Tab-separated table of C-alpha atoms in Angstrom:
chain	number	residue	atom	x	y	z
A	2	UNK	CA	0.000	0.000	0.000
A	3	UNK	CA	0.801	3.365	-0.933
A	4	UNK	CA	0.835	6.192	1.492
A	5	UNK	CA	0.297	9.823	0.701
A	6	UNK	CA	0.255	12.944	3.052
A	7	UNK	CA	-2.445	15.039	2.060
A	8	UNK	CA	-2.113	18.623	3.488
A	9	UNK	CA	-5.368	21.035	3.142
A	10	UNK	CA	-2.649	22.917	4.589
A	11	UNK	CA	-4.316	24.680	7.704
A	12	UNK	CA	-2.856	28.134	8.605
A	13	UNK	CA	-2.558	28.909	12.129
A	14	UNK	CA	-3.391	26.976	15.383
A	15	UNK	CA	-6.303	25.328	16.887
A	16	UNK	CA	-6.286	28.581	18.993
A	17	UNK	CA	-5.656	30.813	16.063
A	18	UNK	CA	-7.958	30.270	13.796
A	19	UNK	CA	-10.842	30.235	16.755
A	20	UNK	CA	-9.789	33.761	16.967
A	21	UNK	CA	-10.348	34.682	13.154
A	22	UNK	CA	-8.716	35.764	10.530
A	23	UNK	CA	-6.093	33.011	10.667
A	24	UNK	CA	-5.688	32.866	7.280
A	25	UNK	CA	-3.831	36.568	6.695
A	26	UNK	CA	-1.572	36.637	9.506
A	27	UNK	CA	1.726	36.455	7.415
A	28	UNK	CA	3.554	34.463	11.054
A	29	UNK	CA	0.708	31.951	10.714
A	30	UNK	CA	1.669	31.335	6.749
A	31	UNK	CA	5.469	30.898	7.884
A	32	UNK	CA	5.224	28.807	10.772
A	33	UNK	CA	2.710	26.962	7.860
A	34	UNK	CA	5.595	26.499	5.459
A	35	UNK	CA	8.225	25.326	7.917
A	36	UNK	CA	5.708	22.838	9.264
A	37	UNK	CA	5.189	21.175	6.033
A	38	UNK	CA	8.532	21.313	4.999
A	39	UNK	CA	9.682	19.641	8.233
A	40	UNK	CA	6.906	17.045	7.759
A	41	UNK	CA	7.771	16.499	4.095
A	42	UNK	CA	11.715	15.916	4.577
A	43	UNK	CA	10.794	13.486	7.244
A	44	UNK	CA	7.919	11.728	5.671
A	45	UNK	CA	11.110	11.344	2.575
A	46	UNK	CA	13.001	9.830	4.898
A	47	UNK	CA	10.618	7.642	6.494
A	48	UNK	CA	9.354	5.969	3.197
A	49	UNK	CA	5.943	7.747	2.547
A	50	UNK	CA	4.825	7.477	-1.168
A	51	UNK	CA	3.951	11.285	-1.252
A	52	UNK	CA	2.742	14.469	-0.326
A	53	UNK	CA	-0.315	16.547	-2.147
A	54	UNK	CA	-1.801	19.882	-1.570
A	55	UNK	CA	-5.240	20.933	-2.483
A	56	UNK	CA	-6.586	23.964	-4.738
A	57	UNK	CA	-8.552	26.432	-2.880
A	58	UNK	CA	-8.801	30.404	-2.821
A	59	UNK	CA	-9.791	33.448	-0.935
A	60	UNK	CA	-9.319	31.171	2.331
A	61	UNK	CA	-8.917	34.399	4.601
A	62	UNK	CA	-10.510	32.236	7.740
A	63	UNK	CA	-7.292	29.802	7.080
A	64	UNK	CA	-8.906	26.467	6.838
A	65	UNK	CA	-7.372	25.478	3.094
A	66	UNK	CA	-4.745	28.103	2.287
A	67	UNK	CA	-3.653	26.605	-1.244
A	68	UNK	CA	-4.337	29.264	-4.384
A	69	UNK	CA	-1.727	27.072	-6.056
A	70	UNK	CA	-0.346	23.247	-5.305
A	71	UNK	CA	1.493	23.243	-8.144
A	72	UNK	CA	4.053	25.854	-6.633
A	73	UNK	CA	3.608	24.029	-3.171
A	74	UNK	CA	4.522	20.838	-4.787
A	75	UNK	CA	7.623	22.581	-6.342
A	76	UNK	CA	8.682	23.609	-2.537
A	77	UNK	CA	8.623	20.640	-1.341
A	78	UNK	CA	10.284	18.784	-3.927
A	79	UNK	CA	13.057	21.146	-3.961
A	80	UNK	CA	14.287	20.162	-0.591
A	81	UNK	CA	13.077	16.455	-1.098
A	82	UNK	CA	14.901	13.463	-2.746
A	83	UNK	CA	12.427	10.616	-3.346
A	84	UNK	CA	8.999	11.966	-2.387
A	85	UNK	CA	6.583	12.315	-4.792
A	86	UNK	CA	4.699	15.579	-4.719
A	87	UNK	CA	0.919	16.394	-6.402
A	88	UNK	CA	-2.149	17.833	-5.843
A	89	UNK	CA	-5.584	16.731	-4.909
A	90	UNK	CA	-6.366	18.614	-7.061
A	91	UNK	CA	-6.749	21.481	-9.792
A	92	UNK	CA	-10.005	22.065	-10.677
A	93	UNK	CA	-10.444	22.064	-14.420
A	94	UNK	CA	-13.543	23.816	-14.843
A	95	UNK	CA	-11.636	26.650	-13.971
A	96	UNK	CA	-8.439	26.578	-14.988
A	97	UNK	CA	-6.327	26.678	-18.487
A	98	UNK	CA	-5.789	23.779	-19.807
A	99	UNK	CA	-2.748	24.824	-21.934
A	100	UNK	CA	-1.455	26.596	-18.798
A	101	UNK	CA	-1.867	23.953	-16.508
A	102	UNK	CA	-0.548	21.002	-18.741
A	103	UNK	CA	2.670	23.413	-19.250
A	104	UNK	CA	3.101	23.578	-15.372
A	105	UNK	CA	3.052	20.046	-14.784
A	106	UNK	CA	5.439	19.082	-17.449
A	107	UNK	CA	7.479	21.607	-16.191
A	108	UNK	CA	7.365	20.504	-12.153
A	109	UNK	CA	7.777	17.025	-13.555
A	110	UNK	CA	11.113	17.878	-15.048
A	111	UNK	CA	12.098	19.725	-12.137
A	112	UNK	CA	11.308	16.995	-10.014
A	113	UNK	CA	13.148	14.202	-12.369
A	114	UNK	CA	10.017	12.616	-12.545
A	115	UNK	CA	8.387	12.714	-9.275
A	116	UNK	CA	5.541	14.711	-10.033
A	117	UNK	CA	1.727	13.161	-10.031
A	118	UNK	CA	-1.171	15.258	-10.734
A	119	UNK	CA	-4.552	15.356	-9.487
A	120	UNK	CA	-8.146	16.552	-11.109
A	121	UNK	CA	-11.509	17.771	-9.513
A	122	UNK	CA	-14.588	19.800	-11.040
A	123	UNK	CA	-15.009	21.988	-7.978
A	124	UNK	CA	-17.545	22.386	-5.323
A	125	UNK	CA	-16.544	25.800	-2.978
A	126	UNK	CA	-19.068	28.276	-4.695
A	127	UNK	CA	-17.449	31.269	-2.882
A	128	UNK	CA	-14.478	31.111	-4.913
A	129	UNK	CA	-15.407	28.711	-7.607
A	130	UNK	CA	-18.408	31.210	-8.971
A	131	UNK	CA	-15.646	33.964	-8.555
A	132	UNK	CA	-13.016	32.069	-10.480
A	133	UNK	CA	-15.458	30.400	-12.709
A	134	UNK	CA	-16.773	33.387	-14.741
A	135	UNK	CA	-14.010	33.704	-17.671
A	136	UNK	CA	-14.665	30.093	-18.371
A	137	UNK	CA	-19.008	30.632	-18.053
A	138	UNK	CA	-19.225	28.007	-15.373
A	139	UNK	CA	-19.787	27.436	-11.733
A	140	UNK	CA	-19.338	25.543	-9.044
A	141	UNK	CA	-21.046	21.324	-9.269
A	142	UNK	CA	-23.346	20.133	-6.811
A	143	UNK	CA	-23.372	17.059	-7.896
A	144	UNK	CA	-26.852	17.342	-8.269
A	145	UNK	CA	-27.517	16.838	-12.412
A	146	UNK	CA	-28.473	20.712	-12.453
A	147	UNK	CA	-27.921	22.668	-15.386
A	148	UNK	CA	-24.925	24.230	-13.836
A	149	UNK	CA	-23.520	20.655	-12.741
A	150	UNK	CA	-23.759	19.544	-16.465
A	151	UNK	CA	-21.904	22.615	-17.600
A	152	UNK	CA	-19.233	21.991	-15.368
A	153	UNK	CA	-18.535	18.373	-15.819
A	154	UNK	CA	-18.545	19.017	-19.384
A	155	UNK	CA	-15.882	21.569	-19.094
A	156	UNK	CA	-13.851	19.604	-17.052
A	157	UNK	CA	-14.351	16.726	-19.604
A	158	UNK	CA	-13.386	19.094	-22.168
A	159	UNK	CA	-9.834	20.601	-20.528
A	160	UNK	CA	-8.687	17.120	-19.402
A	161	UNK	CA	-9.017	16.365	-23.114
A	162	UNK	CA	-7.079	19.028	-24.392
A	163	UNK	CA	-4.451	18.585	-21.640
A	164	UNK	CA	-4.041	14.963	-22.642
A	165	UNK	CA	-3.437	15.925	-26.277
A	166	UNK	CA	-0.855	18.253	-25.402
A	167	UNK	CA	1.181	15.848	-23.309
A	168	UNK	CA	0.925	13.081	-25.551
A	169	UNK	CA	1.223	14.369	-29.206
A	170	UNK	CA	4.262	16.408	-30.934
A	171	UNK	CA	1.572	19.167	-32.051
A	172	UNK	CA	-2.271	19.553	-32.151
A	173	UNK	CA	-5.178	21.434	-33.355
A	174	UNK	CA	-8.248	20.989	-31.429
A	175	UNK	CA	-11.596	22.202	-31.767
A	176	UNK	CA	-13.989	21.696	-29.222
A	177	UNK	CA	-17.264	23.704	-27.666
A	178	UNK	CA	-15.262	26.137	-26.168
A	179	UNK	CA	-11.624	25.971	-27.318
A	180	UNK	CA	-9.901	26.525	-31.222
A	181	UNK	CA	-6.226	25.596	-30.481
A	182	UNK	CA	-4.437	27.250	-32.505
A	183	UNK	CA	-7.118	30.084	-33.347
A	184	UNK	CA	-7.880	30.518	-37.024
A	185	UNK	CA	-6.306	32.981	-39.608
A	186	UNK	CA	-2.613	33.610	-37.224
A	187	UNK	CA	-0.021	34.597	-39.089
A	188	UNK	CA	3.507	34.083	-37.898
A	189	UNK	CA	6.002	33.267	-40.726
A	190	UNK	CA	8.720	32.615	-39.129
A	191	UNK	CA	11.278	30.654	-41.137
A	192	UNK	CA	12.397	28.836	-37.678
A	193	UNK	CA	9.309	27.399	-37.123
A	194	UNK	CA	9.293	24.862	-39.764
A	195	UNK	CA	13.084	24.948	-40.122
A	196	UNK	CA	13.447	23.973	-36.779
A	197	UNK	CA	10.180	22.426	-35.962
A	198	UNK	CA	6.797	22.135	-37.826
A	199	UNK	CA	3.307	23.691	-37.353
A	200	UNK	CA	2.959	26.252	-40.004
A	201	UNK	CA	1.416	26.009	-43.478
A	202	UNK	CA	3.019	27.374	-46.630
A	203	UNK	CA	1.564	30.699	-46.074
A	204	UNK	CA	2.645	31.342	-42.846
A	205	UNK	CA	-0.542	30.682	-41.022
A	206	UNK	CA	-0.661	28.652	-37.964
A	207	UNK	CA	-2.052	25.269	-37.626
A	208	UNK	CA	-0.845	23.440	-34.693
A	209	UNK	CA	1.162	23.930	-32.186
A	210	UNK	CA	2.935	21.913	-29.247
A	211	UNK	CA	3.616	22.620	-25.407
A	212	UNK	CA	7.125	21.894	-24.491
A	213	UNK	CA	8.607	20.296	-22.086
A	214	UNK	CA	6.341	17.406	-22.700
A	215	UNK	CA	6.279	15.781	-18.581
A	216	UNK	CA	9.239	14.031	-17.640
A	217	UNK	CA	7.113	10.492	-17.139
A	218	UNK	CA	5.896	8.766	-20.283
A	219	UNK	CA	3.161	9.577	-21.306
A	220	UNK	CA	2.377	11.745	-17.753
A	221	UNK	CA	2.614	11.510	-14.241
A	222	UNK	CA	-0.198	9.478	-12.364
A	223	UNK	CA	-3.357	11.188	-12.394
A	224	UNK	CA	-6.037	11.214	-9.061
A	225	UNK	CA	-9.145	12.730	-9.064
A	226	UNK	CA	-10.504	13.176	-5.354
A	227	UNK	CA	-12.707	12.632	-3.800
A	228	UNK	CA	-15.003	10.481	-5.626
A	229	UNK	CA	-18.014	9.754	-4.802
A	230	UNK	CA	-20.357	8.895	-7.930
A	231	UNK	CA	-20.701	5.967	-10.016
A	232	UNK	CA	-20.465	8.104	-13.004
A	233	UNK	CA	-16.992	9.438	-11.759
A	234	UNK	CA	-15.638	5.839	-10.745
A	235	UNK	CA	-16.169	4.818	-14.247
A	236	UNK	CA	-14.889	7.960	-16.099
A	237	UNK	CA	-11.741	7.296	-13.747
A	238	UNK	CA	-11.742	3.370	-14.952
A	239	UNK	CA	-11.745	4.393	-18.717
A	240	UNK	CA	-9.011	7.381	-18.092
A	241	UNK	CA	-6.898	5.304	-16.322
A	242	UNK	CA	-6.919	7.717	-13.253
A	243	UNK	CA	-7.130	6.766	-9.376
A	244	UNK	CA	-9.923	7.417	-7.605
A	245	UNK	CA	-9.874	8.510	-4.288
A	246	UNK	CA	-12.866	7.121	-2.163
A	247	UNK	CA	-14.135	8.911	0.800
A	248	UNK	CA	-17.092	7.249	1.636
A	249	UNK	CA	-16.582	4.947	4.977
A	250	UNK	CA	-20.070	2.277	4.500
A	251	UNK	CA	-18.158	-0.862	3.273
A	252	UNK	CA	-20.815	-2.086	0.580
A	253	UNK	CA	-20.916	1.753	-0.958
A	254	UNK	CA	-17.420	1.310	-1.015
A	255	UNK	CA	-17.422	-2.395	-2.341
A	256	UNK	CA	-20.019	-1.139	-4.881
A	257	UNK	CA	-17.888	1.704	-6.164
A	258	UNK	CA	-14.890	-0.837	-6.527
A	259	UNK	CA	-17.108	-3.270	-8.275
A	260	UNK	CA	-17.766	-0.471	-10.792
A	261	UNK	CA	-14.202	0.482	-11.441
A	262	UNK	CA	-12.915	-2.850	-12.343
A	263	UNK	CA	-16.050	-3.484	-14.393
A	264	UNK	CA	-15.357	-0.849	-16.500
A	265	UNK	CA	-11.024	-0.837	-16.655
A	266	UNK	CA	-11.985	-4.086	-18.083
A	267	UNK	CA	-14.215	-3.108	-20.278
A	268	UNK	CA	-12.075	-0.530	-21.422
A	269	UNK	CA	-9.144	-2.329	-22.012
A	270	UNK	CA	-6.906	-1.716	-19.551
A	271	UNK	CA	-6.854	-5.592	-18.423
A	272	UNK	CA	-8.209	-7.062	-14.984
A	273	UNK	CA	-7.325	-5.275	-12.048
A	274	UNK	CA	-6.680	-6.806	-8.799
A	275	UNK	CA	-9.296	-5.707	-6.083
A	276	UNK	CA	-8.594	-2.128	-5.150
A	277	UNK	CA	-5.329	-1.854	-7.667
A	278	UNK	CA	-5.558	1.819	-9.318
A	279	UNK	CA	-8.458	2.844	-5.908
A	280	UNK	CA	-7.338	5.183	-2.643
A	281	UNK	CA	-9.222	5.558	0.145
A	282	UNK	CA	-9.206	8.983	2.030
A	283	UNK	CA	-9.075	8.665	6.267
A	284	UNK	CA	-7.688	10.819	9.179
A	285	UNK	CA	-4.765	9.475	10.383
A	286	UNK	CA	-2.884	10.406	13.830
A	287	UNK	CA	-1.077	8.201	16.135
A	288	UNK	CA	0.262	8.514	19.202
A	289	UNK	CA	1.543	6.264	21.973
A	290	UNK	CA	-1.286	6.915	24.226
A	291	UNK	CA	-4.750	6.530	22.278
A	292	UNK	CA	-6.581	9.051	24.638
A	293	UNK	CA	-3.860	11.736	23.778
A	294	UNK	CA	-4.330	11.210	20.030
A	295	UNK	CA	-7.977	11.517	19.855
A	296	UNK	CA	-7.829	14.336	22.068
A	297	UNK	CA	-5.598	16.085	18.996
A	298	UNK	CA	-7.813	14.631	16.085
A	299	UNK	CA	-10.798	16.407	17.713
A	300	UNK	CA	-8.508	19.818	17.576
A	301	UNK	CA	-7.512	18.970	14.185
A	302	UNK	CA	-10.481	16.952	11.527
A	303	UNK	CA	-12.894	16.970	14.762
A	304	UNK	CA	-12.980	20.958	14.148
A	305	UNK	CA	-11.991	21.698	10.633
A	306	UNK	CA	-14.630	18.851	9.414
A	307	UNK	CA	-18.057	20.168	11.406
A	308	UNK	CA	-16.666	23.801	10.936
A	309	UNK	CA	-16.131	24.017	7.417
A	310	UNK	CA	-17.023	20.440	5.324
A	311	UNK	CA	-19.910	19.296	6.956
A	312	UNK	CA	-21.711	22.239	5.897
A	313	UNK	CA	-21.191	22.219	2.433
A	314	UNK	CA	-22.316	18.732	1.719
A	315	UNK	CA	-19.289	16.285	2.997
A	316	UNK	CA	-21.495	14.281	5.469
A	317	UNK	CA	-23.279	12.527	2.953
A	318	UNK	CA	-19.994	9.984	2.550
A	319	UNK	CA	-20.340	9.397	6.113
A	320	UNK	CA	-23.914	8.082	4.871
A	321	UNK	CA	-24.603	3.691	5.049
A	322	UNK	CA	-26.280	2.805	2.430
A	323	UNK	CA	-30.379	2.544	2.432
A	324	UNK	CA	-29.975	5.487	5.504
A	325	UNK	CA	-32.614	8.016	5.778
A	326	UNK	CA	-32.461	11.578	7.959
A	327	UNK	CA	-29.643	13.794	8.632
A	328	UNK	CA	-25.869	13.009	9.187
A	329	UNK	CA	-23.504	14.752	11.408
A	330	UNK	CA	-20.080	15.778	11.256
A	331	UNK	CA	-18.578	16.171	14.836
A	332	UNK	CA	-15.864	14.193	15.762
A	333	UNK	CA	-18.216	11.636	17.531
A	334	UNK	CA	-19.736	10.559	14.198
A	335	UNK	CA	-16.197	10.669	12.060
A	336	UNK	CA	-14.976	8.430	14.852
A	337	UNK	CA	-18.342	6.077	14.429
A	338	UNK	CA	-18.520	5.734	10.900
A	339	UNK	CA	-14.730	4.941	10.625
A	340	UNK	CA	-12.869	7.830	9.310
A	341	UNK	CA	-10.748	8.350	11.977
A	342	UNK	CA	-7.748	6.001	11.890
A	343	UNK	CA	-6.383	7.287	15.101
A	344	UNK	CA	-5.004	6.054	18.586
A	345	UNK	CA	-1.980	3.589	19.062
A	346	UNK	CA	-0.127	2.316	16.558
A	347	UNK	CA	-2.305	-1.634	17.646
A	348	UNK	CA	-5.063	0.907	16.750
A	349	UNK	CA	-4.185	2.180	13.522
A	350	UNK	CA	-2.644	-1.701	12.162
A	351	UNK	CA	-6.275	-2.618	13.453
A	352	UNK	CA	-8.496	-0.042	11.151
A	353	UNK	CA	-6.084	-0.689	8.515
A	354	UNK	CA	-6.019	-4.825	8.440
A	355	UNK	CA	-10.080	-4.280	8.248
A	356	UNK	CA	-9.293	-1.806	5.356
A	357	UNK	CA	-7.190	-4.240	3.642
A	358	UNK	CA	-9.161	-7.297	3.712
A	359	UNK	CA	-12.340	-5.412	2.799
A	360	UNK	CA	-10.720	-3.198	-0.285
A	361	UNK	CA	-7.241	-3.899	-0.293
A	362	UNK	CA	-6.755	-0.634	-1.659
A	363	UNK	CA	-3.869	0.567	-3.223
A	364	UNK	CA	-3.672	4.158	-1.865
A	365	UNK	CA	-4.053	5.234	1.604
A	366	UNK	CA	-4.470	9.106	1.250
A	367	UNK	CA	-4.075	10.546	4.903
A	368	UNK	CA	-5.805	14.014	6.348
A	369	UNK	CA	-3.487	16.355	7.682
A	370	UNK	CA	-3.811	19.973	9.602
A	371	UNK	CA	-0.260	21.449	10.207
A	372	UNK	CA	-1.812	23.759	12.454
A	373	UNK	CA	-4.487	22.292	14.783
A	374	UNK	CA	-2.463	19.390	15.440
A	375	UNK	CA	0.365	20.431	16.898
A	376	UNK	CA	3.927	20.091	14.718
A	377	UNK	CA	5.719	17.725	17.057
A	378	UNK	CA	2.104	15.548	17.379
A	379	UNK	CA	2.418	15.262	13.756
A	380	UNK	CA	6.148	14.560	13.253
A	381	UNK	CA	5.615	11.626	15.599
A	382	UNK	CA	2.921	10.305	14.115
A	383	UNK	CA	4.512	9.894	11.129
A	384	UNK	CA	7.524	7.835	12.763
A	385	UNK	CA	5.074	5.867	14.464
A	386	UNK	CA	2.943	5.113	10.935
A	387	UNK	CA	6.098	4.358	8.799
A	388	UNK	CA	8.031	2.377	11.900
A	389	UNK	CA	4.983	0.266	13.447
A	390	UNK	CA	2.497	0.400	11.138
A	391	UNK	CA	2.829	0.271	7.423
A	392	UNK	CA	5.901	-2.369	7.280
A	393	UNK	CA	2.942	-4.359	7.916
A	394	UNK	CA	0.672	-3.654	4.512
A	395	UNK	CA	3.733	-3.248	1.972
């Protein structure tokens, strides 16, 4: 099993971001940095697969202050040696597709190859509605509205393009939205064609290439979190991608998996062993004594999740199957319905044997505040994981 560190990252303390305004207090965004840096080099040299940051903006209160994983990635590789870095995830819908292709290719190189990328359609409306309006789209709901449609098909649309332009020499694409390369530009150049190709005998442009191409052939590993649809797990299958799952009901879960290796197969990509190319998503914290690490999971996911998730939709994976009424998010019901790997390291091996023999999953995606939960809590978690816990499920 693969294990990746997923930062949101938190700015500021449990404390801190009580008090408000977390989030622009330029100390909090250092003491942010170090943390993750510190947490990073040591998760290198402990073994973990890799680290991720997520996309969010305008994140003033300081629960998810990350405009841009992409450059976060490129931190942390810089002062890593084997640690893969990503994101989880840009959101398509509302990003270039040219520009964003470019980047990775170009953290890939820089990274000699470490580099895995991550895709989501976006669900924040605060900053996705904001963000959204130079590409006429909004946030999902997930909800088959008109504005859901529009934005899976634009996320459809850019992961298209950004496949092309890692995968062939040059392109011209046409699609609802996008003309790549727009018609009637004129740039005769001699070099072009001397040196490379993409111009007619006129002068006029008709493809063109991104360059670097990534460093991994064709691209770096792709995730999309967190996934919790049917029609995502099989749009996943057919791409090739990971899915991460974040649902914790074991027969939603089993039913998801079911889907994904029904359709890899069906799309040619062979049979899969049970969970191969699936993560799962769960909060993970150890400590020696178990009382000591619940009491900092409740400071950490037990008050970013009800604070800030649950309210926007996130309880429903927390949902069984054929359940009716309303589903909470405090730190009681995370710890219920099984997304809280946390106590002793007999605790954690515990959750995760159940985990394995259930899914078997490939990925094991854990939830990390680097401000909540203390630094040192979180430093020795990790030696704890990577020492007494996952030379077990290797």
């Amino acid at each position: 099993m693969k294990d990746i560190l997923f930062h949101l990252p938190v700015v500021g303390s449990y404390d801190q971001l009580k008090r408000g305004f977390s989030g622009i207090n330029d100390r909090n965004y250092q003491n942010m940095l170090w943390q993750i840096s510190e947490q990073s080099k040591l998760a290198d040299e402990l073994g973990f697969w890799g680290v991720a940051f997520t996309e969010h903006h305008f994140h003033i209160e300081g629960f998810e202050e990350s405009n841009n994983p992409i450059l976060l990635d490129l931190y942390i590789g810089m002062q890593t040696q084997r640690l893969r870095v990503g994101q989880m995830a840009n959101v398509l819908p509302f990003q270039n597709p040219i520009r964003l292709a470019e980047d990775i290719a170009m953290l890939d190189h820089m990274t000699r190859g470490r580099a895995f990328t991550g895709i989501a359609r976006g669900y924040q409306k605060r900053w996705a509605d904001v963000l959204g309006q130079g590409y006429h789209v909004g946030a999902t709901g997930s909800d088959k509205s008109k504005q859901d449609n529009a934005n899976r098909a634009r996320f459809v649309e850019h992961w298209e393009i950004m496949k092309k332009l890692w995968t062939e020499r040059t392109v011209s694409i046409q699609t609802e939205n996008w003309q790549i390369p727009p018609a009637d530009v004129h740039f005769g150049h001699e070099a072009v064609n001397q040196y490379g190709t993409g111009l007619d005998e006129n002068g006029m442009v008709k493809e063109v290439g991104i360059a670097p191409k990534p460093h991994q052939n064709p691209y770096p590993p792709v995730f999309q979190p967190f996934s919790f649809s049917e029609e995502s797990f099989r749009f996943c299958a057919r791409e090739g991608i990971v899915p991460i799952v974040m649902n914790t009901d074991p027969t939603i879960i089993n039913q998801l998996m079911d889907v994904y290796q029904e359709e890899a197969e069906a799309s040619g990509h062979g049979a899969l062993k049970r969970g191969e190319r699936v993560g799962i998503f769960r909060d993970v914290l150890l400590s020696r004594d178990a009382d000591e690490a619940h009491y900092w999971a409740e400071r950490g996911n037990g008050f970013v999740f009800p604070a800030w998730f649950g309210p926007v939709g996130f309880s429903e994976v927390f949902r069984n199957k054929g359940e009716t009424g309303s589903i909470g998010s405090d730190y009681a019901t995370l710890r219920d319905r099984g997304f809280e790997f946390v106590g002793t390291p007999d605790d954690v091996n515990r959750h995760i044997e159940k985990m394995v023999n259930q899914h078997g999953p490939e990925y094991l995606v854990h939830f990390q505040h680097s401000g909540p939960k203390p630094h040192d809590v979180q430093m020795r978690s990790h030696e704890l994981y990577m020492t007494e816990v996952a030379p077990n499920w290797f």
